[in-house]
Amino acid sequence: MTTVPATWRSRLTRAGLDTLTGAAVAAGALASIVLFLTTAYFIVLCLIGIGFLALPYLTRAVRALCDLNRRAAARFGVPVPRPYRPEPEEIEPDIVGWMRRCKWILADPATWRDLLWLLLNCVVGLLGFAPAALLYYAGEGLFLACGLWQPLAADGTGRWYVFVTIGSWPAALAAVLLAAAVFTGWLFLARPLLTGYAHFVRFLLGPTRRSELASRVRHLSETRSGALDIQAAELRRIERDLHDGAQARLVGLGLQLGAVDRTLTQDPEAARLLLREARASSVQALRELRDLVRGIHPPVLAERGLADALRALGLASPLHVTVVADLPERLPDPVESAVYFAVSELLTNALKHADAERVEIVAWREDGTLHARVTDDGRGGADPSAGSGLTGIRRRLASFDGTLETDSPVGGPTVMKLELACALSSPKTSSS
């Protein structure tokens, strides 16, 4: 018994999924007609004020259909980012807020590109039926060749298939060969046809060069603001630590030395005890200053790089931490610092909030991007949108165009993925 090779099975599966996707695209083309006519009608009614009532709802439906086609395009290797402007913040829940939302919709160039896409998609989207039509036509040829041509040829005319009139068994054999050719065409043409449609979607539903620049400017403004907030918070932390820690101890040290000076001639033994206390205070102040310096930029990170700094974090943690770091060359200091403190905070979260016992840290550099993955066996359920410390980590990484992806189902495990675009720094030499 022969089996279909794995490559052909995968090709058949892919062509079948492409056919289903194409049918969904064609169905969306039919919905495009309805949405285009309805949306255009209510936009015209906006001139007399009536259309504003339904415009936000219609826009939501239009963008949902556009997003479905963007996802379909991404399935064929053509990613299409959403080009819409961000919605205004704090929109009032009254007629004034409703009008602001409509103004935001109509002022967005992507809204009008969506309408143009709806109009053209009424025709271009029907291309999605092509793979299904090829498959159907191949099946029709096979069924006719199996003997169904005989009742149809009873009147002496036969059935036309491609360029053959099936009225005899030799013609039926030719129909089998033609059906096999059509089937092969379906197998190899379904993906290119839908990839071409995906590029059509990218052309109209993707961001233009101008919108990409505007989005980039917004992103840089947000990350700059976030970086300034982080810097201000760090300065406040350093000031607080100095005021409550080392400064207080140094003030106490000065008072103790003053007491020593007053009692040295009258009670040398008491002065000796005060000197011992002053020495202990100076040691503690020095330790707190060292801890403060480590919080600003750990010496192990500056001297030995990110890989060894992550290993040092693992050794210092009470958890069972496994560190796998493939970073043979040094990275820019700001990038190393951002990843170090992000991983440090994730370790703290795993200890305090996740009740984890084991943590795995993996870091590597690939194609100019620094990747890090922190996995713990805790209870999971981490939610970055809840205003937790994960928001601060995300903002810190965003300053370097970095991202933080969270996968934390309830019950665990929790997987945090960090990515930062970076370039290798110049080799660092150490003085002997």
mmCIF file of N, CA and C in Angstrom, residues 62 66 70 83-84 108-120 200-209 211:
data_model
loop_
_atom_site.group_PDB
_atom_site.id
_atom_site.type_symbol
_atom_site.label_atom_id
_atom_site.label_comp_id
_atom_site.label_asym_id
_atom_site.label_seq_id
_atom_site.Cartn_x
_atom_site.Cartn_y
_atom_site.Cartn_z
ATOM 1 N N VAL A 62 -16.649 48.550 9.612
ATOM 2 C CA VAL A 62 -15.718 48.619 8.479
ATOM 3 C C VAL A 62 -14.309 48.230 8.918
ATOM 4 N N CYS A 66 -11.837 45.192 7.736
ATOM 5 C CA CYS A 66 -10.475 45.469 7.262
ATOM 6 C C CYS A 66 -9.439 44.697 8.079
ATOM 7 N N ARG A 70 -6.597 42.084 6.945
ATOM 8 C CA ARG A 70 -5.183 42.258 7.300
ATOM 9 C C ARG A 70 -4.615 40.965 7.876
ATOM 10 N N PRO A 83 -3.236 51.381 10.312
ATOM 11 C CA PRO A 83 -2.725 52.741 10.097
ATOM 12 C C PRO A 83 -3.520 53.827 10.814
ATOM 13 N N TYR A 84 -4.475 53.454 11.662
ATOM 14 C CA TYR A 84 -5.401 54.445 12.205
ATOM 15 C C TYR A 84 -4.733 55.321 13.263
ATOM 16 N N ASP A 108 -9.308 61.214 9.804
ATOM 17 C CA ASP A 108 -8.274 60.190 9.634
ATOM 18 C C ASP A 108 -8.203 59.778 8.160
ATOM 19 N N PRO A 109 -7.062 59.968 7.478
ATOM 20 C CA PRO A 109 -6.968 59.545 6.069
ATOM 21 C C PRO A 109 -7.226 58.052 5.878
ATOM 22 N N ALA A 110 -6.931 57.235 6.905
ATOM 23 C CA ALA A 110 -7.150 55.799 6.773
ATOM 24 C C ALA A 110 -8.629 55.472 6.606
ATOM 25 N N THR A 111 -9.523 56.319 7.113
ATOM 26 C CA THR A 111 -10.962 56.096 6.936
ATOM 27 C C THR A 111 -11.329 56.131 5.461
ATOM 28 N N TRP A 112 -10.797 57.097 4.735
ATOM 29 C CA TRP A 112 -11.118 57.224 3.319
ATOM 30 C C TRP A 112 -10.440 56.143 2.484
ATOM 31 N N ARG A 113 -9.261 55.695 2.914
ATOM 32 C CA ARG A 113 -8.621 54.567 2.221
ATOM 33 C C ARG A 113 -9.424 53.281 2.445
ATOM 34 N N ASP A 114 -10.006 53.142 3.634
ATOM 35 C CA ASP A 114 -10.885 51.998 3.884
ATOM 36 C C ASP A 114 -12.074 52.004 2.937
ATOM 37 N N LEU A 115 -12.651 53.185 2.734
ATOM 38 C CA LEU A 115 -13.794 53.279 1.814
ATOM 39 C C LEU A 115 -13.385 52.929 0.388
ATOM 40 N N LEU A 116 -12.215 53.416 -0.050
ATOM 41 C CA LEU A 116 -11.739 53.068 -1.386
ATOM 42 C C LEU A 116 -11.514 51.556 -1.495
ATOM 43 N N TRP A 117 -10.966 50.975 -0.437
ATOM 44 C CA TRP A 117 -10.750 49.519 -0.453
ATOM 45 C C TRP A 117 -12.079 48.777 -0.525
ATOM 46 N N LEU A 118 -13.089 49.235 0.206
ATOM 47 C CA LEU A 118 -14.405 48.590 0.149
ATOM 48 C C LEU A 118 -14.954 48.601 -1.272
ATOM 49 N N LEU A 119 -14.792 49.743 -1.951
ATOM 50 C CA LEU A 119 -15.309 49.860 -3.311
ATOM 51 C C LEU A 119 -14.591 48.900 -4.257
ATOM 52 N N LEU A 120 -13.250 48.896 -4.219
ATOM 53 C CA LEU A 120 -12.495 48.033 -5.131
ATOM 54 C C LEU A 120 -12.585 46.563 -4.737
ATOM 55 N N PHE A 200 -2.578 43.570 -2.557
ATOM 56 C CA PHE A 200 -3.621 44.571 -2.787
ATOM 57 C C PHE A 200 -4.121 45.136 -1.457
ATOM 58 N N VAL A 201 -4.317 44.248 -0.474
ATOM 59 C CA VAL A 201 -4.731 44.694 0.852
ATOM 60 C C VAL A 201 -3.666 45.589 1.470
ATOM 61 N N ARG A 202 -2.404 45.196 1.323
ATOM 62 C CA ARG A 202 -1.319 45.998 1.891
ATOM 63 C C ARG A 202 -1.255 47.378 1.243
ATOM 64 N N PHE A 203 -1.534 47.455 -0.055
ATOM 65 C CA PHE A 203 -1.441 48.721 -0.771
ATOM 66 C C PHE A 203 -2.474 49.724 -0.268
ATOM 67 N N LEU A 204 -3.701 49.267 0.035
ATOM 68 C CA LEU A 204 -4.764 50.186 0.426
ATOM 69 C C LEU A 204 -5.012 50.248 1.929
ATOM 70 N N LEU A 205 -4.833 49.136 2.629
ATOM 71 C CA LEU A 205 -5.159 49.110 4.054
ATOM 72 C C LEU A 205 -3.935 49.275 4.946
ATOM 73 N N GLY A 206 -2.738 49.274 4.352
ATOM 74 C CA GLY A 206 -1.533 49.477 5.152
ATOM 75 C C GLY A 206 -1.245 50.953 5.341
ATOM 76 N N PRO A 207 -0.337 51.276 6.234
ATOM 77 C CA PRO A 207 0.007 52.680 6.460
ATOM 78 C C PRO A 207 0.796 53.261 5.294
ATOM 79 N N THR A 208 0.516 54.509 4.972
ATOM 80 C CA THR A 208 1.314 55.212 3.973
ATOM 81 C C THR A 208 2.621 55.681 4.601
ATOM 82 N N ARG A 209 3.521 56.168 3.756
ATOM 83 C CA ARG A 209 4.798 56.669 4.278
ATOM 84 C C ARG A 209 4.560 57.814 5.251
ATOM 85 N N SER A 211 1.839 58.371 7.126
ATOM 86 C CA SER A 211 1.274 57.898 8.385
ATOM 87 C C SER A 211 2.296 57.122 9.208
#
